[in-house]
Short mmCIF file of C-alpha atoms in Angstrom, two decimals:
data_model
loop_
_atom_site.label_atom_id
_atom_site.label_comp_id
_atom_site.label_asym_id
_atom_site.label_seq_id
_atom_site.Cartn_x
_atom_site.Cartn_y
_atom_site.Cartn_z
CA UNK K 1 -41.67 -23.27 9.28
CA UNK K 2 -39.99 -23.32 12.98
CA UNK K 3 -39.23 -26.56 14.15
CA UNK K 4 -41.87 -27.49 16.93
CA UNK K 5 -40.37 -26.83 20.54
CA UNK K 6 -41.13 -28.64 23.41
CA UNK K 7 -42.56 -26.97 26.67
CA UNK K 8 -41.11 -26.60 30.45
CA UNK K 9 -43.80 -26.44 33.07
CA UNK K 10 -42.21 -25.59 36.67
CA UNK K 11 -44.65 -27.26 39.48
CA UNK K 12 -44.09 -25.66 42.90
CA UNK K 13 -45.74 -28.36 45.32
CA UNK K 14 -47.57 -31.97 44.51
CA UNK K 15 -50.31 -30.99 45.82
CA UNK K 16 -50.68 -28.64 42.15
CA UNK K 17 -49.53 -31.80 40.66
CA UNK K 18 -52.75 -32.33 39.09
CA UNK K 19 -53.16 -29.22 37.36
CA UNK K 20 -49.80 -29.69 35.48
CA UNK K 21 -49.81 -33.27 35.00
CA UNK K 22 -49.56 -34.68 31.54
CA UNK K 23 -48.96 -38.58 31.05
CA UNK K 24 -46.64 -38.13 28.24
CA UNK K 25 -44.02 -35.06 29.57
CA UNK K 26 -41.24 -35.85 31.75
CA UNK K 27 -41.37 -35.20 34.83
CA UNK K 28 -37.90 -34.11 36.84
CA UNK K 29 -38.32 -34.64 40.66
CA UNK K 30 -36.65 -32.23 42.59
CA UNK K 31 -35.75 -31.88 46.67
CA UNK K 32 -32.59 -29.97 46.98
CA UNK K 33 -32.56 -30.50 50.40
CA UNK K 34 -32.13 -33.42 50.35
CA UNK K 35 -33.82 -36.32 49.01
CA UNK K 36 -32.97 -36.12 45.01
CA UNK K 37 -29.11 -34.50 45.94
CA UNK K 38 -28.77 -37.81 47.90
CA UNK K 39 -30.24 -40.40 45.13
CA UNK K 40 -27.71 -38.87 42.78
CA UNK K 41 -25.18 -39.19 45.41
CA UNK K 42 -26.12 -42.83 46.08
CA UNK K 43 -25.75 -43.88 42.04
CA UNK K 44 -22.42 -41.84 41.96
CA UNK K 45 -21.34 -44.57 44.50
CA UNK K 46 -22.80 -47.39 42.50
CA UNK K 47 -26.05 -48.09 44.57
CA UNK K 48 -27.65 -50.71 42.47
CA UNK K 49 -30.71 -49.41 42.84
CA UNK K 50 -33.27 -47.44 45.16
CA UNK K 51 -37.00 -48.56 46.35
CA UNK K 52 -38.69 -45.60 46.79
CA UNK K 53 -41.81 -45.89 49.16
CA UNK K 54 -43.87 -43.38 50.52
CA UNK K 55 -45.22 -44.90 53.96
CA UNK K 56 -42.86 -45.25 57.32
CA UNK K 57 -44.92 -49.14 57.70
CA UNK K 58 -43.61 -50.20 53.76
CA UNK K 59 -40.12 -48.96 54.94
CA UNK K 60 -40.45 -51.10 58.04
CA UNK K 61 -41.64 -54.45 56.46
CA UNK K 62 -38.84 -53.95 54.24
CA UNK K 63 -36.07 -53.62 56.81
CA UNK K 64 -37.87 -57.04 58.24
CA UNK K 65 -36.87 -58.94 55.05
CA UNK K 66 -33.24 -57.43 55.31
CA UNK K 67 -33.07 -54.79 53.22
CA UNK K 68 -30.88 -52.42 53.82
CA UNK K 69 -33.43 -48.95 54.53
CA UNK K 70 -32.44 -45.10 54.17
CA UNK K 71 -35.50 -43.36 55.82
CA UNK K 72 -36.28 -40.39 58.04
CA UNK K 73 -39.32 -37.92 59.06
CA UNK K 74 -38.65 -34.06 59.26
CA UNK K 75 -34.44 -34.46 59.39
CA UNK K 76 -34.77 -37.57 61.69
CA UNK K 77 -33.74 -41.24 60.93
CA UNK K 78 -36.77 -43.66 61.81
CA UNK K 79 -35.93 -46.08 65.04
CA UNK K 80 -35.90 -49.02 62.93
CA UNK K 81 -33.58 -47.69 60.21
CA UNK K 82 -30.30 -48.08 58.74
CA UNK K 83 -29.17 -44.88 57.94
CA UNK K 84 -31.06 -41.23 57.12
CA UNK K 85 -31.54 -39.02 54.20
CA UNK K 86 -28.02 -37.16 54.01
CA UNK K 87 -26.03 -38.18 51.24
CA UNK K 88 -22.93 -38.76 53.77
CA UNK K 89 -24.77 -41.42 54.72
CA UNK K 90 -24.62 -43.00 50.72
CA UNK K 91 -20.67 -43.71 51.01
CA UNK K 92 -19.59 -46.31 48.85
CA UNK K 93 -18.58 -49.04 51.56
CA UNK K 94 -22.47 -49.22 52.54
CA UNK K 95 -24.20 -48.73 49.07
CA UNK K 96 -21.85 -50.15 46.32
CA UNK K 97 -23.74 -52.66 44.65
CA UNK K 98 -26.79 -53.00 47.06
CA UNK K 99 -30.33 -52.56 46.95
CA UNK K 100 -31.53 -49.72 49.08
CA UNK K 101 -34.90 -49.10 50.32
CA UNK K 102 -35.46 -45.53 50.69
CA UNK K 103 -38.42 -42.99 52.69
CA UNK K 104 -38.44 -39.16 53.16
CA UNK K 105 -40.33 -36.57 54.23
CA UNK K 106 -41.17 -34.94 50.90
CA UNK K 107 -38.91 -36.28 48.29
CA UNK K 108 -40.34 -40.26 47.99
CA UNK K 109 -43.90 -38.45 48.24
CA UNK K 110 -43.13 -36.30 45.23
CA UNK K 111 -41.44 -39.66 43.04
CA UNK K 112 -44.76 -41.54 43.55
CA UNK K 113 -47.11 -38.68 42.87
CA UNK K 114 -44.87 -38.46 39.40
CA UNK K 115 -45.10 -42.37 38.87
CA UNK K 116 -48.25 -42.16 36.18
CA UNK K 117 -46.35 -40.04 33.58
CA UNK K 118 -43.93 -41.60 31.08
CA UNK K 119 -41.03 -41.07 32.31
CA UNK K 120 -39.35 -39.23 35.52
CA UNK K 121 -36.51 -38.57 36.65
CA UNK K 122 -34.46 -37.33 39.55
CA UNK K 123 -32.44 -34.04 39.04
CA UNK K 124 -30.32 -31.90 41.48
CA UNK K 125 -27.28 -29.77 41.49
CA UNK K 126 -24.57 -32.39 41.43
CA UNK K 127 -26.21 -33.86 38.10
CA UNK K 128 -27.47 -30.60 36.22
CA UNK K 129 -25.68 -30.52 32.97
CA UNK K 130 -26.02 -34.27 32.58
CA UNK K 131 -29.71 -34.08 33.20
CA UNK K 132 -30.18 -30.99 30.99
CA UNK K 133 -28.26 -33.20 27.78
CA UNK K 134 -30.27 -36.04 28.27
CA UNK K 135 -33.95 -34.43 28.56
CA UNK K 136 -32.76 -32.47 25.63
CA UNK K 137 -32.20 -35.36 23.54
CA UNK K 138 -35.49 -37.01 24.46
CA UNK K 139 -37.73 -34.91 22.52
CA UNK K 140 -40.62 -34.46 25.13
CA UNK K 141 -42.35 -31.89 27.16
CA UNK K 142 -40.94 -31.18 30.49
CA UNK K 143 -42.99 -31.03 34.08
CA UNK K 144 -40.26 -30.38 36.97
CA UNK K 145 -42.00 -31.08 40.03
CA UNK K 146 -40.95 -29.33 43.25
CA UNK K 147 -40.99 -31.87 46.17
CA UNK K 148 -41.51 -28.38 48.17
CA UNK K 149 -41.85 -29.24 52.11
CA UNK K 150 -44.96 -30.35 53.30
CA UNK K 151 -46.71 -29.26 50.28
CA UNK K 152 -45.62 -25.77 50.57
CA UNK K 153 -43.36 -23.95 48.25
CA UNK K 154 -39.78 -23.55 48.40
CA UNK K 155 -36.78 -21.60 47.36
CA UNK K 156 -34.15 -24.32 47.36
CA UNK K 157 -36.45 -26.61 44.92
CA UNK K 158 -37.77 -23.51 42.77
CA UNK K 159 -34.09 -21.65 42.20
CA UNK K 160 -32.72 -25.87 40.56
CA UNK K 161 -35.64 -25.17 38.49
CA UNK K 162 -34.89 -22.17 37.44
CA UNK K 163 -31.33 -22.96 36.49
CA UNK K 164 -32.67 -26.62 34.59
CA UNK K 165 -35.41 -24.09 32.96
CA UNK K 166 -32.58 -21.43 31.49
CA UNK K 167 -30.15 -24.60 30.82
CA UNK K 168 -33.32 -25.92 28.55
CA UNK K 169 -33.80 -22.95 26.87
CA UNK K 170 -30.72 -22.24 26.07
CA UNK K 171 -30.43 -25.03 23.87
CA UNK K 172 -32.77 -23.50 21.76
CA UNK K 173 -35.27 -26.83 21.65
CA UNK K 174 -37.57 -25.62 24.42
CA UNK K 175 -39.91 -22.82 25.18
CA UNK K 176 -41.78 -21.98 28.01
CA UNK K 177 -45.45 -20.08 28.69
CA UNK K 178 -45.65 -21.55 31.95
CA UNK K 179 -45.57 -18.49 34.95
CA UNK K 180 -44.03 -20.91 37.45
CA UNK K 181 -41.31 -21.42 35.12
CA UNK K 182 -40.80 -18.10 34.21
CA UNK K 183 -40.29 -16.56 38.28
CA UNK K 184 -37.92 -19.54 38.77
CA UNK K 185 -35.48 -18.60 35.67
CA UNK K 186 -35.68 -15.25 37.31
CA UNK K 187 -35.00 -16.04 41.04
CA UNK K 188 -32.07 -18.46 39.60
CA UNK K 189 -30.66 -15.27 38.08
CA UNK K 190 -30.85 -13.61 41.52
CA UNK K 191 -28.85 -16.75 43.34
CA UNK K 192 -26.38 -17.78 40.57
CA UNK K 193 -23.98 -15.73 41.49
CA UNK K 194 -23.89 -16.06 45.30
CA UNK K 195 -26.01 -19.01 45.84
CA UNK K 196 -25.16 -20.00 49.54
CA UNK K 197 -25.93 -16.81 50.57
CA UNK K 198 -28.69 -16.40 48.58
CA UNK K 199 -30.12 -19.94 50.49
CA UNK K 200 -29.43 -18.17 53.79
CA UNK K 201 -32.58 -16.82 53.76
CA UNK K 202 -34.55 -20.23 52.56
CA UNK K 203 -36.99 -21.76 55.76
CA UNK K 204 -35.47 -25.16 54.62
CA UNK K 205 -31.71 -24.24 55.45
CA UNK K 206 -32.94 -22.77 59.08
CA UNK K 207 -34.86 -26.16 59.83
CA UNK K 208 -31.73 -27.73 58.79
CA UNK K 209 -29.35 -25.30 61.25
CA UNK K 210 -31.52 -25.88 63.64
CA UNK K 211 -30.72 -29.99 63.50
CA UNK K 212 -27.29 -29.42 63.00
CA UNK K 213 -27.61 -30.75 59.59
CA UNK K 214 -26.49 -27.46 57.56
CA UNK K 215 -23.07 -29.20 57.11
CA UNK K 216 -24.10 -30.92 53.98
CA UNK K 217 -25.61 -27.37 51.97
CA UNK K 218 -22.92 -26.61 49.92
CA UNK K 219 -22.67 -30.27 48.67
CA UNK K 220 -26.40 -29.86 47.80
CA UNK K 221 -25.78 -26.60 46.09
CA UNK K 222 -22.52 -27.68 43.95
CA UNK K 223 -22.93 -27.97 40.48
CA UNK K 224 -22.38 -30.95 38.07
CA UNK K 225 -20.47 -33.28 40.49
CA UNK K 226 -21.73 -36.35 38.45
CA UNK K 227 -23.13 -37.52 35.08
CA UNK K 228 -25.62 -40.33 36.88
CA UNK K 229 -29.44 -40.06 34.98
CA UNK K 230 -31.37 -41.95 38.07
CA UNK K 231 -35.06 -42.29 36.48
CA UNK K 232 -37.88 -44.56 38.04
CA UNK K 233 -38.61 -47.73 35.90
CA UNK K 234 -40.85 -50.42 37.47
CA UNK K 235 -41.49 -48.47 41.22
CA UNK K 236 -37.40 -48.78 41.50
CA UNK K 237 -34.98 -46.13 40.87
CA UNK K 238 -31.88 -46.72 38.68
CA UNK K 239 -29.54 -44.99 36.62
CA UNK K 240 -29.37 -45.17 32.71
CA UNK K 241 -25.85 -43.81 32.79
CA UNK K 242 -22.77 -45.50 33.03
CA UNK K 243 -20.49 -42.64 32.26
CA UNK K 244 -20.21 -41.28 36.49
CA UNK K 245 -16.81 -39.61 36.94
CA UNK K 246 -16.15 -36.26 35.99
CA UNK V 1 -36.68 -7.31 74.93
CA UNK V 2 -37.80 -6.81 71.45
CA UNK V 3 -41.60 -6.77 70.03
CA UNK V 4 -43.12 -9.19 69.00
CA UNK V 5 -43.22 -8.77 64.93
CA UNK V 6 -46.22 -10.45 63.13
CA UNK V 7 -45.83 -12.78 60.34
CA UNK V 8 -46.08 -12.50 56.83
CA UNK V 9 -46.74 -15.49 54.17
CA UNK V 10 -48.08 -16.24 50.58
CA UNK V 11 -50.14 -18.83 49.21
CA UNK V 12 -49.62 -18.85 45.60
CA UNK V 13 -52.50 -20.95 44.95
CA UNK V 14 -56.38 -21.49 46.25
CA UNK V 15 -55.10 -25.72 46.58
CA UNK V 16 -52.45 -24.64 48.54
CA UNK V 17 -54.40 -22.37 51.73
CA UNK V 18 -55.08 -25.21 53.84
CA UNK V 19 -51.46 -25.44 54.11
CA UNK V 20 -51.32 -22.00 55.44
CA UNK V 21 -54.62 -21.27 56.67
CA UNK V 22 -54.59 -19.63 60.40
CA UNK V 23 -58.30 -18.86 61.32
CA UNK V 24 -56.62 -15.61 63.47
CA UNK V 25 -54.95 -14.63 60.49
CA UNK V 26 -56.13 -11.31 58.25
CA UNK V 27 -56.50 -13.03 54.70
CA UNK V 28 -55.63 -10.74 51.78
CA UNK V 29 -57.02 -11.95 48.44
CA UNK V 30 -55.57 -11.09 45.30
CA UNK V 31 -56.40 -11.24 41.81
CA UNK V 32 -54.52 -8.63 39.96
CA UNK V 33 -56.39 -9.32 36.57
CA UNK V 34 -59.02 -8.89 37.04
CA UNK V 35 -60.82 -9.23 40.01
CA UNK V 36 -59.59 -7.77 43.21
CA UNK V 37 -58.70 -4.25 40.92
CA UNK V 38 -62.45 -4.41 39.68
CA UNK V 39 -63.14 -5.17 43.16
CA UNK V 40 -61.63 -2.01 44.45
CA UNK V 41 -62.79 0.24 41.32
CA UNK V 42 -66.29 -0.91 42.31
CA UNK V 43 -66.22 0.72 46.03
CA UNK V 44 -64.26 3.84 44.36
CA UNK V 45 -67.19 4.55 42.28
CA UNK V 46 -69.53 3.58 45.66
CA UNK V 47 -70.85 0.70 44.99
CA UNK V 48 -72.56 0.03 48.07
CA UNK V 49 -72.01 -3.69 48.41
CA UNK V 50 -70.74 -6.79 46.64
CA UNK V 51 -72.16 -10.06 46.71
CA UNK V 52 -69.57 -12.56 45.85
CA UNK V 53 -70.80 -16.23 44.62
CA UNK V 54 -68.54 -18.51 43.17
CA UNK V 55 -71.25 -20.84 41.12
CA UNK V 56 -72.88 -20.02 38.11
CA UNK V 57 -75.97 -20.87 39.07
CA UNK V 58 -76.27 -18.63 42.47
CA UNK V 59 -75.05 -16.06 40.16
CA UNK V 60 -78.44 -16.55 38.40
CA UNK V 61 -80.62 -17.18 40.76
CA UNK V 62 -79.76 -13.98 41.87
CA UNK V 63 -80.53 -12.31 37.93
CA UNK V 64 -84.49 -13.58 38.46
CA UNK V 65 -84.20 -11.78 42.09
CA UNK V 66 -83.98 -8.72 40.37
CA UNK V 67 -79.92 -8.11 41.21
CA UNK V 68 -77.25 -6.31 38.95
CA UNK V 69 -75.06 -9.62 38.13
CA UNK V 70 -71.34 -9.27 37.04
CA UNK V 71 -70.46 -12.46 35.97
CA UNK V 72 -67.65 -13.91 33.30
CA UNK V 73 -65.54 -16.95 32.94
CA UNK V 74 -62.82 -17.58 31.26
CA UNK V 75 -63.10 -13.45 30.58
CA UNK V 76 -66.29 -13.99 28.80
CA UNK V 77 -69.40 -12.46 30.18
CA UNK V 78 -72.13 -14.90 31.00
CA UNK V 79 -75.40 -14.81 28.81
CA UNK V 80 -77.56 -13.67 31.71
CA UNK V 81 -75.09 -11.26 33.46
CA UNK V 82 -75.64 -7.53 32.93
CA UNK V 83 -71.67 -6.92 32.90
CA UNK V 84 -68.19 -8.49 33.55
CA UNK V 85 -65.47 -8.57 35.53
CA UNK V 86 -63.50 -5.45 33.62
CA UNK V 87 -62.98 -2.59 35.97
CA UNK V 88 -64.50 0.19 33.15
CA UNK V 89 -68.10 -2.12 33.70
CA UNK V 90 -67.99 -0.32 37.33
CA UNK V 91 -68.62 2.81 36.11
CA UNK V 92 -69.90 5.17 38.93
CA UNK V 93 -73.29 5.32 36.72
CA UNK V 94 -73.86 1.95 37.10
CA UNK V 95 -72.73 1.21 40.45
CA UNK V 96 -73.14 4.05 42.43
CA UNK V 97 -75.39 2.88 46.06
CA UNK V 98 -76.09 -0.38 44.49
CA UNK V 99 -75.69 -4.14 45.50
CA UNK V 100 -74.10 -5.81 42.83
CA UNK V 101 -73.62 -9.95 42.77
CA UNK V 102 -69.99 -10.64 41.51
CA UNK V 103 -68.61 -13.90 40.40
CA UNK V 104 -65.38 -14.82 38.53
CA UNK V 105 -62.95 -17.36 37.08
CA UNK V 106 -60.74 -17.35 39.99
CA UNK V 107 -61.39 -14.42 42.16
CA UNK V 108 -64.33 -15.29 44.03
CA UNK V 109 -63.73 -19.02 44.18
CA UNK V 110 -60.63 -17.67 46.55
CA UNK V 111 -62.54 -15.11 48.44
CA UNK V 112 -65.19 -17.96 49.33
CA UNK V 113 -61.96 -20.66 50.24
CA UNK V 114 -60.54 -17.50 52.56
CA UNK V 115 -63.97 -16.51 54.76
CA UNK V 116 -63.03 -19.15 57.24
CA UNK V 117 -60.40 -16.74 58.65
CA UNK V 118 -60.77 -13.92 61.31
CA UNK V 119 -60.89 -11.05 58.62
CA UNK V 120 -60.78 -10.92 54.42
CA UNK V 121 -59.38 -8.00 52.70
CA UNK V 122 -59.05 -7.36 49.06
CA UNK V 123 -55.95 -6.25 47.41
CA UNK V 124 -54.25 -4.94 44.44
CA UNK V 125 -51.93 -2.28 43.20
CA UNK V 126 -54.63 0.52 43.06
CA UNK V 127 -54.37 0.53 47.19
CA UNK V 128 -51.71 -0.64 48.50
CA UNK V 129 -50.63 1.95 50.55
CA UNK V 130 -53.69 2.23 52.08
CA UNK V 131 -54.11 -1.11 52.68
CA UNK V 132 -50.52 -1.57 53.93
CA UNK V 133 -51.56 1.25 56.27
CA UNK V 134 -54.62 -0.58 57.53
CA UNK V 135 -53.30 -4.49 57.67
CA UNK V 136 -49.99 -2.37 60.30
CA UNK V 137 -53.04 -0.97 62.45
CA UNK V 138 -54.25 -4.30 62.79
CA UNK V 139 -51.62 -6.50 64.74
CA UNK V 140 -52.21 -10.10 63.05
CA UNK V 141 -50.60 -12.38 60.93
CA UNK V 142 -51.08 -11.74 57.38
CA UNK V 143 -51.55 -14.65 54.87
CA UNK V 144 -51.63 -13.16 51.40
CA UNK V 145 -53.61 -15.55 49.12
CA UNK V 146 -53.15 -15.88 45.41
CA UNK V 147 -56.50 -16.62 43.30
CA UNK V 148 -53.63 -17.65 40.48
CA UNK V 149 -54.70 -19.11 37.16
CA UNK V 150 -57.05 -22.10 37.09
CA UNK V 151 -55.20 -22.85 40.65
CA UNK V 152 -51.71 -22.85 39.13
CA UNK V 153 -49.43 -20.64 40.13
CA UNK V 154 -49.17 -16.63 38.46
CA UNK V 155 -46.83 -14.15 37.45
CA UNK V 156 -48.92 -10.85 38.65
CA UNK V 157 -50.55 -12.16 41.97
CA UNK V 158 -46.65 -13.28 43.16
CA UNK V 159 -45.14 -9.32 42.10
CA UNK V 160 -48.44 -7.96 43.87
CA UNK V 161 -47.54 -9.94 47.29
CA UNK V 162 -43.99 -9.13 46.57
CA UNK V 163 -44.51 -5.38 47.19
CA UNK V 164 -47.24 -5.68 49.61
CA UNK V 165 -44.85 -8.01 51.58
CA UNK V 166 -41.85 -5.33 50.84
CA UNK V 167 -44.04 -2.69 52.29
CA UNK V 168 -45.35 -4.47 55.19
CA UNK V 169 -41.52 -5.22 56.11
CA UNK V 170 -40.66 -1.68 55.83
CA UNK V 171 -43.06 -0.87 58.44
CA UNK V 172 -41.16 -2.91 61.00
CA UNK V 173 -44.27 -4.44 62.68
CA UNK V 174 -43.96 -7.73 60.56
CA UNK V 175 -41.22 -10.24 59.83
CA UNK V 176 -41.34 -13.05 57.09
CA UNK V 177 -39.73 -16.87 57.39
CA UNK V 178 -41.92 -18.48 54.58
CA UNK V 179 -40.40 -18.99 51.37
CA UNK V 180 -43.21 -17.73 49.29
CA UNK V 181 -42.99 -14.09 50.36
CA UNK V 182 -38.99 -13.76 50.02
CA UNK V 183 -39.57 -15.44 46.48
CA UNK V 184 -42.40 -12.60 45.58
CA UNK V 185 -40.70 -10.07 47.14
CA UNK V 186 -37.70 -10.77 45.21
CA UNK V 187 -39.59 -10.97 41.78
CA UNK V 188 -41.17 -7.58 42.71
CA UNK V 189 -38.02 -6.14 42.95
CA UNK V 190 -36.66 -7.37 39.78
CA UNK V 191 -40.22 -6.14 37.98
CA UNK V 192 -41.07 -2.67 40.08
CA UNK V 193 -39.02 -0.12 37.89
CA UNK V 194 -40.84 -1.21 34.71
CA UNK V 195 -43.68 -3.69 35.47
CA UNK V 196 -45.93 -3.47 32.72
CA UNK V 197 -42.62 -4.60 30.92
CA UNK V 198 -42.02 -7.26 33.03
CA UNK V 199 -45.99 -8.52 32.80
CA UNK V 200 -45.45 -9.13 28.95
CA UNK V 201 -44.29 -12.08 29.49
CA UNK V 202 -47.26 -13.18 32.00
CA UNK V 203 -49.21 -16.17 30.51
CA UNK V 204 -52.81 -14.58 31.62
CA UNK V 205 -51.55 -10.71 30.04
CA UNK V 206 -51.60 -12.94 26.48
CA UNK V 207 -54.81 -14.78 27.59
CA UNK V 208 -55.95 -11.16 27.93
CA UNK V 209 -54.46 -9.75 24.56
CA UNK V 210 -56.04 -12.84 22.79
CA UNK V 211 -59.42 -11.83 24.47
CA UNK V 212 -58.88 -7.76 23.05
CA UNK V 213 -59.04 -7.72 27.03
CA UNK V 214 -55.69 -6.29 27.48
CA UNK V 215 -56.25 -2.52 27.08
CA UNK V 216 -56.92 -2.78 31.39
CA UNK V 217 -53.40 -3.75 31.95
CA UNK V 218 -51.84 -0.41 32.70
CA UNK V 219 -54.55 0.34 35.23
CA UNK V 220 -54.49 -2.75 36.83
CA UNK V 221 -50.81 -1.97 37.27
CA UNK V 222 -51.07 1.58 38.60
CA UNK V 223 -50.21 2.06 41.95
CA UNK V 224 -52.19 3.53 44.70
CA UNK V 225 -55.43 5.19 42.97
CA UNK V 226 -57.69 4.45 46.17
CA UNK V 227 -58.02 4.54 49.65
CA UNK V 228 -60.96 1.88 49.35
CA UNK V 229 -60.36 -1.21 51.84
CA UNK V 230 -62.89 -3.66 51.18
CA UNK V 231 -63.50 -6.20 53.78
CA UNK V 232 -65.61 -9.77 53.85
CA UNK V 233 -68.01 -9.52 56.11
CA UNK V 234 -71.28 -11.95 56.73
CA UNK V 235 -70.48 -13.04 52.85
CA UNK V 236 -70.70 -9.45 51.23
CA UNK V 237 -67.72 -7.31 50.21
CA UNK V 238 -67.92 -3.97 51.92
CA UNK V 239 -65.67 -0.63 52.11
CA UNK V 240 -64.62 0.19 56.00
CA UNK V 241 -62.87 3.11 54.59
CA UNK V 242 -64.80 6.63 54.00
CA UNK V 243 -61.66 8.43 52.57
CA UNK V 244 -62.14 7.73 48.61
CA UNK V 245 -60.13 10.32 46.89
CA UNK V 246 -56.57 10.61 46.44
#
């Protein structure tokens, strides 16, 4: 007999959350642009560790007791806050060692949606391979939840999961009957080769443009830039490895 | 200056239309398999109108009131319907100048979330062209909505909008920025030379096979076997085109 695989489900927006959602998979949070590319980035500097919260009023009361708080609204930093959501903004001289408090538009909405199953974690780009070796070796079903923007789908979200899907797969201890997961192995085929021009076309990168933000895309979009695993344990975010340079 | 182009988008899921909905909008539901093809295979053979419920019970109700009832879930017909939702139950000899009350898994659930917008059309591979013809003649935005699987997210809705999308494009009249519709568009493109092919791997075409329902595939992929444009309007289904033969 076969040995049993595990499954991938692809989840386009939280609001279909519910229809995937399975207390015992893993669930991989994903927001290309930029949330999860910049809590990887933040752990590659050796942030100690990240509060996710979902509501601009738990950021503020936060920043009152003198934390140290990363949050913005639709590509702008909040009046009260430290710094925004880019991961230039995670340099090592202001996160080394420190406890960050941290509030997006999409991507902290997404983590604490996820927060019931088992186990999440935060996957982008920079951390792919690394990501891809450790869900492999934890012998569960996978739910990769697209932090989409404002509940809608996107491309920049759905093409990561189709290159985390195909790096799954590949390993030959997956399978997959999920559609979602299917189109997004095949739009990740599409991009591979060209993928900044491919994201030309994503509404995402215009919204970006248009804030003069669209400096930091091909950071988002460069592959396995560090090893860091940041997962959520406890409503913090840390990272479970210690191995960061490559 | 140039004209003003209308916009295109897709909703790949019933959860996800109040995220797109635009009461000025034209609303195109589809349902590939089965109900928007059964749909339009109903108004080819002349039915003369469809009532679409999407509870059980109303579906009933309507049984005692004397009604023809086509009724399944899960793509098993109900005890007290006379048929299903497989296009060969339209036959002309059933249908022909009757009212028939219509309600499915997913189909009419959608059509129901959608009547809250300025017009409802029904689409699916068996007229696209003439629909494509009749959505450029109308000068709105165009939301295409998915009736999906269960509310997740499907393979054969997504290729559907993918070449109604290409279509309208080609036209000129329309332009696209949402994410959706240059995803489906470029999944129709990878499946259009050989799309029953590509539909193997489709989680509902093996919920189908399982069912012995899968025999309707290659008609429900078939490409432009009507002229039939059926429209919502005062909660019936009706055909505003005369021209049924091509």
């Amino acid at each position: 007999m076969s040995e049993q695989k595990n499954l991938i489900e692809v989840c386009f927006s939280p609001v279909l959350f519910p229809y995937y959602q399975n207390d015992d998979s893993i669930v991989v949070v994903v927001d290309i642009l930029r949330a999860t590319t910049t809590i990887c980035t933040a752990f590659h500097n050796c942030v100690k560790e990240l509060i996710p919260v979902a509501g601009i009023e738990e950021a503020r009361e936060y920043k009152k007791k003198g934390y140290i708080v990363a949050a913005e609204r639709d590509g702008i930093i909040l009046d009260f806050a430290d710094i925004g959501n880019s991961p230039e903004n995670f340099a090592p001289e202001i996160v080394k060692g420190k406890t960050v408090v941290y509030s997006t538009t999409n991507g902290t909405q997404a983590i604490e949606m996820a927060s019931s199953c088992s186990k999440v974690a935060i996957g982008c780009f920079l951390n792919l391979d690394a990501l891809s070796e450790w869900l492999t070796l934890q012998g569960k079903n996978i739910i990769i939840l697209c932090a989409g923007w404002k509940n809608k789908f996107n491309l920049e979200d759905t093409v990561f999961s189709g290159a985390l899907t195909e790096k799954l797969l590949n390993t030959g201890k997956f399978d997959t009957i999920c559609d979602s997961a299917l189109a997004s192995a095949d739009l990740w085929n599409i991009a591979k080769n060209d993928i900044i021009n491919y994201m030309t076309k994503a509404a995402h990168r215009r919204r970006l443009k248009k804030m003069k933000l669209d400096h930091v895309i091909p950071y988002c979009f460069s592959l396995n830039r560090t090893n860091v695993i940041p997962i959520v344990s406890k409503n913090k975010i840390i990272n479970i490895s210690s191995d960061l340079i490559i």
